[in-house]
Amino acid sequence: MAGLTPEVEEAVAELRAAFSQNEVEVEPDNAGGAYVLVRDLPLGDQYRPARSWIGFQITFQYPHADVYPHFTDPTLARTDNQALGQGFARTKWHGRDVTQISRRSNQWNPAEDTAAIKLAKVLQWIVNQ
Amino acid sequence: MKGPLSLRLPEPLYQRLMAHLFPGDGDEHGAMIAAGICETERGTRLLARELFLAQDGADYVPGERGYRALTARFVAEHAGYCGDEQLCYLAVHNHAGCGQVQFSNDDLASHERGYPALLDITNGGPVGALVFNQDAAAGDIWLRDGERQVVDEVVIIGRRIRYLYPAPLSSRMAVERMYDRHARLFGDLGQQRLQALKAGIIGAGGVGSLVNQQLAHLGVGHIVVIDPERVDLTNLPRVVGATRWDARAFLTNRRRLRLQQIGARFAQHKVKIAQRLARRANPSVRFEAIVGDVVDTENAARLIDADVLFLAADSMQSRRVFNALVFQYLIPGFQMGAKVVVEKTTRQVDDIFTVERPVMPYSNGGCLLCNGLILSDRLRDEAVSPAQRAAQRYVEDDEVRQPSVITLNAITASQAVNDMLLMVTGLFDATVNLDYRRYEAQSRSVQVMGIRRSDPRCLDCGQGHRSRLGRGDRARLPCRVSQ
């Protein structure tokens, strides 16, 4: 895709391969990075909605830059009416209301970590809450 | 290929090569170097990335036409590797003697027989050969368009930067009388080395302005300074050469916000102040004042053929680009910093220190990535807009108004420039330790920051397939993409 660094392009290709059942939307951020939205991901039955999109920005210094935070449906709530808890916050991202999921990687390793692996880990964390 | 042609060899690679070529048996031995390339208006640099030693009797055997030759299998295997990796293939052997060295007629005839085909195998190379003796080196480089070029200079990048030529350089110009006291320390040749040097400075604030001043006074011939900022009234006690006029103090020192804003808008750029100062110290300096961010590709590109780099900027993104430049283009660098740590609630001073980190372009050379000094979260934070950062509530911009004084800045700047001086003029001890140094101002103690780490998988200093080490123009710098 025009305007992305080769490393970000590679990350997008890996995301499309790893989440081949999901629609992956990509929009360049005009610095070489991209805003990415992966649709219809399973967040878990403890949430309403149980499936939704997750968005994030891969910045131009990826893979050295961590990929965080992640964002999802602004109406996300627990079905047991408890608060979403630590790591979740309401905010705005890329012009829209969202629920922010804050999962910074303290041990990010650019030789091994990728945007797809990070998304899988974030998804796993959401499901386990 | 433009201008003079040089080969840059990291010191550990050169030491391995010399140990292989000169084991004490007086015989010839062979090897191969896979190199990246950097082409600019200053000339062309071949950048030694990997060394493959040819095993005597198996890879390096008696030749049909000459004394010894690399086997066809060794050549094919390594030329194929260079083609796959977009690297230049450089065959290496040695001759006896010292002082001067040249290829034999048999050597040159073998180049004519083999190198046109090697250019095809390596997708255009360049390809070529190098011959070394103990203190001289010569090279015959073949280009895609059928042109041939000799290697003018081999530069060994290490604690003492060394230069090898096919024969001793005969003519030496006398240096200007103004540098007489310098020449008494490192000779006319040392002063000429400084005059031929291109130094890049990232950041023209408190530390960078001092580095610039010292380089200009030393007689460094070419200085490039990159900084996007204009000088501010509060910078005046630290940015050397800056005046109240530069900061438009008659406007910025007023109470009315509107006047302050107008003053700030028309204040002088820091790089222009650096330029004025450098030219006063050395009117013949070639100075490039770049108003911009090194994170932008076109600005970083101005540093790829520098001989030494100084990082005097705070941002993690600048560190990222600096580290990449060091390893991708085999340029020794120095990262500097001074910090006063203040407890947030009591405002008590907890610590006052400076750091100086030499970064040499080889494994265990002080890679900032391997040593945990380029933080992945801060790289990400700096890449998004301040509004986004505020919305995501991850970052406090507490660095902006940290205490700062010229004396601390001068300690780290002087340490780095002095290290560069001793490196370039060959005055360092042969076994000098280039570990990071931290000066604790309150206790007047200097700490050596321990053994420097190096991760073989590192994408900057490692030698894996994805590493940028020595690839030069054939890899991309981690910069913002120009739209």
XYZ file of C-alpha atoms in Angstrom:
612
model
C 0.000 0.000 0.000
C 1.362 3.422 -0.931
C 2.742 5.511 1.910
C 3.578 2.668 4.309
C 7.092 1.667 5.316
C 8.057 -1.847 4.147
C 8.027 -2.982 7.771
C 4.478 -1.708 8.304
C 3.407 -3.290 5.010
C 4.831 -6.580 6.250
C 2.954 -6.201 9.521
C -0.293 -5.595 7.641
C 0.302 -8.650 5.453
C 0.943 -10.763 8.547
C -2.238 -9.440 10.159
C -4.272 -10.309 7.076
C -2.780 -13.811 7.085
C -3.213 -14.364 10.822
C -6.786 -12.976 10.873
C -7.812 -14.280 7.466
C -11.425 -14.801 8.586
C -11.740 -11.140 9.524
C -11.987 -7.993 7.503
C -8.817 -5.891 7.984
C -9.098 -2.187 7.130
C -5.894 -0.179 6.690
C -5.468 3.570 6.394
C -2.027 5.231 6.056
C -1.166 7.709 8.833
C 0.886 9.908 6.447
C 4.188 9.201 8.230
C 4.754 5.638 7.019
C 2.571 3.996 9.647
C -1.050 2.871 9.466
C -4.324 2.910 11.321
C -5.634 -0.662 11.333
C -9.090 -1.967 12.142
C -9.794 -5.696 12.424
C -13.525 -6.451 12.390
C -15.711 -9.083 14.044
C -13.276 -10.374 16.650
C -14.559 -12.533 19.543
C -14.235 -10.528 22.767
C -16.018 -13.079 24.945
C -19.551 -13.819 26.112
C -18.978 -11.789 29.279
C -19.184 -8.647 27.126
C -21.904 -6.877 25.209
C -21.256 -6.896 22.270
C -19.546 -10.306 22.366
C -17.912 -9.657 19.009
C -16.562 -6.359 17.771
C -13.753 -4.596 16.002
C -10.318 -3.765 17.436
C -8.320 -0.823 16.103
C -4.750 0.353 16.629
C -1.985 2.372 15.024
C 1.244 0.830 13.762
C 3.669 3.750 13.822
C 6.451 4.325 11.287
C 9.263 3.133 13.564
C 7.667 -0.319 13.878
C 8.946 -2.975 14.614
C 11.005 -1.008 17.133
C 7.953 0.896 18.330
C 5.432 -0.995 20.439
C 1.883 -1.342 19.100
C -0.469 0.053 21.744
C -3.005 1.014 22.941
C -5.796 -0.865 21.208
C -9.337 0.441 20.815
C -12.764 -1.096 20.424
C -16.505 -0.423 20.514
C -17.378 2.614 22.676
C -20.426 0.817 24.080
C -18.464 -2.186 25.314
C -19.842 -3.319 28.684
C -19.867 -6.417 30.845
C -23.038 -8.490 30.789
C -22.844 -8.816 34.615
C -23.054 -5.009 34.809
C -19.687 -4.786 36.607
C -17.254 -2.085 35.516
C -14.864 -3.046 32.727
C -11.989 -2.667 35.173
C -8.351 -1.693 34.994
C -6.898 -1.410 31.526
C -10.113 -0.109 29.946
C -11.014 3.562 29.473
C -13.401 5.638 27.373
C -11.685 8.089 25.054
C -11.519 9.318 21.457
C -9.297 7.803 18.796
C -8.900 8.735 15.172
C -12.029 10.896 15.282
C -14.356 8.447 16.973
C -15.529 7.531 20.463
C -13.862 4.322 21.588
C -13.047 2.086 24.509
C -9.289 2.093 24.997
C -7.491 -1.106 26.000
C -4.124 -0.272 27.555
C -1.664 -3.120 27.180
C 1.847 -1.742 26.879
C 4.625 -4.354 26.337
C 7.494 -3.780 28.746
C 9.591 -6.491 27.089
C 8.807 -5.666 23.432
C 11.422 -7.327 21.228
C 11.519 -5.974 17.663
C 13.174 -9.158 16.404
C 10.255 -11.294 17.601
C 7.171 -9.247 18.464
C 4.767 -8.250 15.710
C 1.490 -6.377 15.419
C -0.356 -9.658 14.804
C 1.131 -11.343 17.876
C 0.297 -8.258 19.939
C -3.306 -8.262 18.728
C -3.633 -11.957 19.578
C -2.239 -11.273 23.084
C -4.576 -8.319 23.611
C -7.537 -10.390 22.442
C -6.539 -13.200 24.794
C -6.269 -10.713 27.676
C -9.734 -9.272 26.953
C -11.277 -12.729 26.811
C -9.648 -13.670 30.135
C -10.943 -10.638 32.076
C 30.139 5.625 -8.930
C 31.032 9.060 -7.661
C 34.277 10.560 -6.371
C 36.903 8.827 -4.291
C 36.260 5.215 -3.310
C 36.932 3.986 0.212
C 36.344 0.806 2.166
C 35.274 1.012 5.813
C 36.216 -1.931 8.008
C 35.015 -2.273 11.606
C 38.006 -2.974 13.866
C 36.936 -6.468 15.061
C 36.395 -7.593 11.456
C 39.816 -6.181 10.462
C 41.501 -7.940 13.384
C 39.942 -11.290 12.395
C 41.017 -10.734 8.814
C 44.604 -9.856 9.750
C 44.878 -12.875 12.063
C 43.768 -15.085 9.175
C 45.956 -13.474 6.508
C 49.083 -13.239 8.659
C 49.246 -16.271 10.971
C 53.049 -16.085 10.912
C 53.715 -18.618 8.159
C 54.693 -16.005 5.543
C 52.261 -17.567 3.061
C 49.242 -16.214 1.153
C 45.729 -16.722 2.483
C 42.281 -15.785 1.204
C 38.932 -14.501 2.419
C 35.847 -12.725 1.204
C 34.048 -9.633 2.482
C 30.339 -8.984 1.882
C 29.825 -5.217 1.878
C 27.099 -2.638 1.633
C 27.571 0.629 -0.219
C 27.002 4.335 0.341
C 27.152 6.757 -2.576
C 27.038 10.519 -2.039
C 28.668 13.642 -3.427
C 31.627 13.057 -1.069
C 32.403 9.771 -2.791
C 31.564 6.098 -2.527
C 32.046 3.984 0.555
C 32.061 0.207 0.591
C 30.917 -0.905 4.041
C 32.299 -4.227 5.262
C 29.452 -6.181 6.862
C 30.545 -9.817 6.975
C 33.838 -11.695 6.676
C 34.109 -15.235 5.320
C 37.490 -16.880 5.817
C 38.675 -19.247 3.073
C 40.080 -22.443 4.520
C 43.585 -23.198 3.260
C 43.659 -26.280 1.048
C 39.857 -26.471 0.774
C 38.663 -22.998 -0.276
C 42.035 -21.391 -1.076
C 44.182 -23.715 -3.180
C 47.149 -23.659 -5.584
C 45.995 -21.866 -8.735
C 46.217 -23.042 -12.337
C 47.556 -19.681 -13.485
C 48.626 -17.926 -10.262
C 50.130 -18.964 -6.931
C 46.846 -19.432 -5.071
C 43.167 -18.968 -5.889
C 39.767 -19.200 -4.245
C 37.949 -22.340 -5.430
C 35.073 -21.971 -7.889
C 32.727 -23.455 -5.276
C 33.725 -20.876 -2.632
C 33.360 -18.033 -5.119
C 29.980 -19.248 -6.439
C 28.567 -19.830 -2.966
C 29.557 -16.417 -1.644
C 28.750 -14.496 -4.811
C 25.282 -16.073 -4.696
C 24.931 -14.989 -1.073
C 25.875 -11.415 -2.020
C 23.359 -11.468 -4.868
C 20.590 -12.648 -2.530
C 21.486 -10.095 0.143
C 22.151 -7.204 -2.269
C 25.724 -6.912 -1.026
C 29.017 -6.319 -2.821
C 31.404 -9.262 -3.231
C 35.028 -8.463 -2.333
C 37.660 -11.203 -2.601
C 40.633 -10.711 -0.284
C 44.179 -12.056 -0.184
C 47.505 -10.942 1.177
C 51.015 -10.269 -0.017
C 54.171 -10.251 2.042
C 56.070 -7.116 2.947
C 55.004 -3.781 4.278
C 54.821 -0.128 3.247
C 53.160 -0.631 -0.115
C 51.141 -3.288 -1.869
C 49.742 -3.902 -5.346
C 48.039 -6.640 -7.315
C 50.267 -8.952 -9.354
C 49.711 -9.338 -13.093
C 48.275 -12.804 -12.365
C 45.830 -11.200 -9.918
C 44.666 -8.611 -12.440
C 44.325 -11.222 -15.197
C 42.141 -13.351 -12.907
C 39.899 -10.338 -12.218
C 39.458 -9.831 -15.958
C 38.512 -13.479 -16.430
C 36.116 -13.752 -13.512
C 34.536 -10.447 -12.556
C 32.242 -9.827 -15.544
C 30.413 -13.068 -14.644
C 30.407 -12.211 -10.935
C 28.729 -8.903 -11.721
C 25.854 -10.904 -13.237
C 25.633 -13.334 -10.318
C 25.560 -10.520 -7.774
C 22.950 -8.490 -9.678
C 25.401 -5.760 -10.583
C 27.664 -5.756 -7.553
C 29.924 -3.899 -7.463
C 32.401 -6.761 -7.120
C 36.123 -6.593 -6.677
C 39.292 -7.639 -4.954
C 41.428 -6.352 -2.108
C 45.028 -7.120 -1.334
C 46.567 -6.415 2.050
C 49.968 -6.502 3.592
C 50.685 -5.595 7.196
C 50.162 -1.848 6.764
C 48.910 -1.195 3.233
C 45.902 -2.135 1.129
C 44.847 -1.840 -2.504
C 41.570 -2.590 -4.247
C 40.284 -3.185 -7.777
C 36.505 -2.664 -7.972
C 34.355 -3.583 -10.976
C 31.119 -1.776 -11.693
C 27.992 -2.767 -13.585
C 28.702 -0.408 -16.489
C 32.089 -1.998 -17.179
C 33.982 0.731 -15.351
C 36.805 -0.148 -12.925
C 37.906 1.912 -9.975
C 40.764 1.632 -7.504
C 40.154 1.805 -3.766
C 41.668 5.099 -2.643
C 41.582 4.444 1.080
C 40.763 1.724 3.596
C 39.480 3.090 6.898
C 39.505 0.891 9.990
C 36.790 2.055 12.353
C 37.820 1.379 15.928
C 39.304 2.887 19.036
C 42.053 4.342 16.886
C 40.780 5.091 13.414
C 43.418 3.884 10.972
C 43.890 4.576 7.279
C 45.570 2.223 4.815
C 46.706 3.138 1.299
C 48.408 1.241 -1.527
C 51.569 3.224 -0.775
C 52.548 5.820 1.815
C 51.071 9.218 0.984
C 53.889 11.418 -0.238
C 52.694 15.006 -0.255
C 51.531 16.618 2.938
C 50.343 20.198 3.111
C 51.439 22.280 6.063
C 48.531 23.212 8.316
C 47.548 26.789 9.093
C 49.727 28.493 11.675
C 46.679 29.045 13.854
C 46.711 25.298 14.611
C 50.351 25.202 15.672
C 49.527 24.133 19.244
C 47.255 21.362 17.941
C 49.960 20.107 15.602
C 52.316 19.851 18.557
C 49.892 17.322 20.062
C 48.804 15.269 17.054
C 50.975 16.527 14.208
C 50.122 18.150 10.902
C 48.586 14.869 9.807
C 46.237 14.859 12.778
C 45.108 18.395 11.974
C 44.595 17.404 8.346
C 42.452 14.472 9.489
C 40.266 16.920 11.415
C 40.077 19.247 8.436
C 38.935 16.350 6.234
C 36.330 15.250 8.763
C 32.577 15.558 8.291
C 30.838 15.659 11.670
C 27.087 15.421 12.156
C 25.414 16.922 15.220
C 21.816 16.021 16.004
C 20.436 18.754 18.237
C 21.767 22.316 18.586
C 20.584 23.021 22.118
C 22.622 23.122 25.314
C 24.856 20.136 24.568
C 24.849 20.314 20.763
C 25.880 23.969 20.659
C 28.935 23.179 22.803
C 29.865 20.220 20.598
C 29.598 22.487 17.554
C 31.756 25.160 19.166
C 34.497 22.685 20.079
C 34.489 21.000 16.660
C 34.775 24.358 14.940
C 37.669 25.423 17.186
C 39.399 22.092 16.559
C 39.321 22.847 12.845
C 36.862 20.159 11.747
C 36.314 20.971 8.089
C 32.671 20.053 7.555
C 29.907 20.291 10.150
C 26.248 19.410 9.692
C 23.831 20.435 12.436
C 20.182 19.375 12.471
C 17.597 20.907 14.799
C 14.040 22.132 14.158
C 13.809 24.646 17.020
C 14.185 28.371 17.409
C 16.076 29.728 20.390
C 14.043 30.714 23.424
C 14.827 33.302 26.101
C 15.372 30.508 28.648
C 17.935 28.860 26.328
C 20.305 31.842 26.405
C 22.294 30.726 29.474
C 23.098 27.418 27.759
C 23.119 27.762 23.961
C 26.625 29.092 23.269
C 26.694 31.969 20.825
C 23.030 32.865 21.308
C 22.208 36.510 22.000
C 19.207 38.333 23.389
C 18.560 39.543 19.863
C 18.457 35.916 18.612
C 15.757 35.193 21.183
C 13.944 38.456 20.299
C 14.095 39.266 24.012
C 12.588 42.717 23.407
C 9.371 40.846 22.574
C 9.621 37.501 24.358
C 10.575 39.147 27.663
C 7.314 41.133 27.789
C 4.286 40.299 29.891
C 1.841 40.392 26.991
C 1.355 36.895 25.611
C 0.765 38.198 22.095
C 4.189 39.911 22.035
C 5.823 36.783 23.425
C 4.233 34.742 20.635
C 5.407 37.161 17.945
C 8.930 37.097 19.411
C 8.983 33.306 19.532
C 7.832 33.145 15.931
C 10.690 35.330 14.694
C 13.453 34.103 17.013
C 16.565 32.718 15.345
C 16.837 28.998 14.575
C 19.373 27.252 16.783
C 21.227 25.832 13.771
C 21.759 29.352 12.396
C 23.336 30.400 15.695
C 25.573 27.321 15.495
C 26.545 28.275 11.953
C 27.495 31.822 12.969
C 29.567 30.557 15.882
C 31.360 27.914 13.805
C 32.266 30.396 11.089
C 33.713 32.815 13.610
C 35.939 30.057 14.972
C 36.889 28.693 11.561
C 35.990 30.868 8.550
C 36.810 28.060 6.118
C 34.435 25.536 7.682
C 31.822 24.022 5.394
C 28.673 24.290 7.469
C 25.239 22.827 6.750
C 22.519 24.270 8.975
C 19.435 22.112 8.654
C 16.221 23.387 10.177
C 14.353 20.144 10.627
C 14.040 16.847 12.419
C 16.526 14.018 11.878
C 13.524 11.686 11.958
C 12.600 12.937 8.482
C 14.273 10.949 5.707
C 15.713 13.910 3.804
C 17.450 15.256 6.925
C 18.859 11.916 8.058
C 20.203 11.435 4.516
C 22.514 14.417 5.059
C 24.393 12.367 7.671
C 24.943 9.058 5.887
C 28.470 9.976 4.734
C 29.558 11.613 7.995
C 32.777 10.458 9.650
C 31.456 10.909 13.161
C 28.037 11.571 14.701
C 27.028 13.325 17.909
C 23.568 12.845 19.371
C 22.598 15.798 21.544
C 18.810 15.517 21.310
C 16.471 14.078 23.904
C 13.871 12.255 21.846
C 13.689 8.498 21.562
C 13.024 8.852 17.830
C 16.322 10.726 17.387
C 18.097 7.948 19.273
C 16.478 5.413 16.975
C 17.693 7.187 13.813
C 21.167 7.900 15.288
C 21.673 4.234 16.220
C 20.549 3.129 12.764
C 22.953 5.589 11.077
C 25.875 4.325 13.181
C 25.346 0.685 12.276
C 23.925 0.938 8.769
C 26.671 3.302 7.554
C 29.513 2.254 9.924
C 29.947 5.695 11.490
C 31.245 6.011 15.071
C 28.875 7.990 17.251
C 28.559 9.558 20.674
C 25.344 9.993 22.606
C 25.416 12.626 25.325
C 23.093 13.749 28.063
C 22.943 15.720 31.285
C 20.163 15.335 33.780
C 19.006 16.805 37.084
C 16.481 14.538 38.754
C 14.035 16.469 40.916
C 11.526 14.824 43.236
C 8.144 15.830 41.911
C 6.356 16.776 45.117
C 9.142 18.149 47.342
C 11.130 19.630 44.401
C 14.299 18.360 46.073
C 17.244 17.547 43.835
C 17.715 13.760 43.924
C 20.517 13.315 41.427
C 22.750 15.343 39.104
C 24.603 13.411 36.444
C 25.916 13.395 32.904
C 26.349 10.438 30.564
C 28.519 9.914 27.527
C 27.956 6.817 25.451
C 30.310 5.992 22.579
C 28.511 3.828 20.000
C 30.874 1.938 17.713
C 29.514 0.201 14.602
C 30.098 -3.416 15.555
C 28.885 -6.091 17.934
C 29.520 -5.080 21.594
C 30.162 -1.556 20.355
C 27.522 0.005 22.607
C 24.343 -0.398 20.531
C 21.644 1.729 22.177
C 18.994 -0.847 21.248
C 20.828 -3.774 22.852
C 21.467 -1.732 25.978
C 17.802 -0.912 26.506
C 18.210 2.777 25.731
C 15.613 2.958 22.956
C 12.250 2.324 24.547
C 9.545 0.835 22.336
C 6.715 2.538 24.218
C 8.284 5.983 24.010
C 8.980 5.509 20.303
C 5.306 4.829 19.850
C 4.270 7.744 22.079
C 6.450 10.219 20.174
C 4.989 9.067 16.857
C 1.441 10.126 17.685
C 0.167 13.677 17.987
C 0.253 15.501 21.367
C -3.557 15.536 21.291
C -3.657 11.777 20.865
C -1.091 11.320 23.636
C -3.144 13.480 25.962
C -6.336 11.590 25.079
C -4.631 8.270 25.715
C -3.123 9.603 28.986
C 0.124 7.720 28.655
C 2.725 10.463 28.689
C 3.584 13.369 30.889
C 5.834 15.838 29.126
C 7.903 16.358 32.248
C 11.154 16.504 30.288
C 10.360 19.897 28.835
C 11.144 22.070 31.839
C 13.748 19.993 33.632
C 16.560 21.969 35.274
C 19.583 22.446 33.051
C 22.932 24.278 33.337
C 25.798 24.863 30.939
C 28.435 23.337 33.216
C 26.826 19.898 33.156
C 26.297 20.106 29.411
C 29.954 21.045 28.973
C 31.135 17.959 30.857
C 29.381 15.517 28.558
C 30.037 17.521 25.378
C 33.757 17.858 26.125
C 34.095 14.197 27.026
C 32.515 13.133 23.722
C 34.463 15.572 21.547
C 37.711 14.705 23.302
C 37.071 10.984 22.777
C 36.423 11.669 19.104
C 39.652 13.694 18.896
C 41.780 10.931 20.382
C 40.025 8.341 18.198
C 40.584 10.249 14.954
C 44.174 11.250 15.698
C 45.139 7.799 16.970
C 46.073 9.021 20.436
C 43.875 6.601 22.383
C 45.633 3.726 24.129
C 45.316 0.620 21.959
C 43.281 -1.113 24.671
C 41.200 1.868 25.776
C 37.799 0.970 27.200
C 34.937 2.661 25.323
C 32.269 1.727 27.853
C 29.569 4.221 28.706
C 30.580 6.743 31.385
C 28.352 8.421 33.934
C 29.598 11.354 35.964
C 27.841 11.880 39.284
C 28.249 15.593 39.913
C 27.417 15.683 43.620
C 29.974 13.032 44.562
C 32.429 13.904 41.757
C 32.536 10.205 40.877
C 32.749 8.583 37.473
C 30.989 5.279 36.921
C 31.838 2.938 34.082
C 28.476 1.560 33.032
C 29.558 -2.101 32.974
C 29.824 -4.602 30.190
C 27.912 -3.473 27.133
C 25.341 -5.919 25.898
C 24.986 -7.089 22.325
C 22.111 -9.245 21.084
C 23.039 -11.336 18.010
C 19.408 -10.989 16.850
C 19.539 -7.181 17.049
C 18.158 -5.550 13.920
C 20.850 -2.832 14.083
C 24.122 -4.404 15.274
C 23.422 -8.141 14.747
C 24.418 -10.001 11.599
C 21.111 -11.741 10.952
C 19.340 -11.527 7.618
C 17.115 -8.653 8.816
C 19.911 -6.592 10.376
C 20.832 -3.237 8.832
C 24.521 -3.557 9.839
C 26.754 -2.217 7.059
C 24.029 -2.320 4.403
C 24.315 1.398 3.655
C 22.032 2.597 0.878
C 20.635 -0.901 0.449
C 18.525 -0.667 3.586
C 16.011 1.941 4.691
C 16.580 4.208 7.666
C 13.819 4.132 10.323
C 12.567 7.558 9.334
C 9.216 9.126 8.630
C 8.153 8.479 5.071
C 8.061 11.640 2.944
C 4.574 12.092 1.576
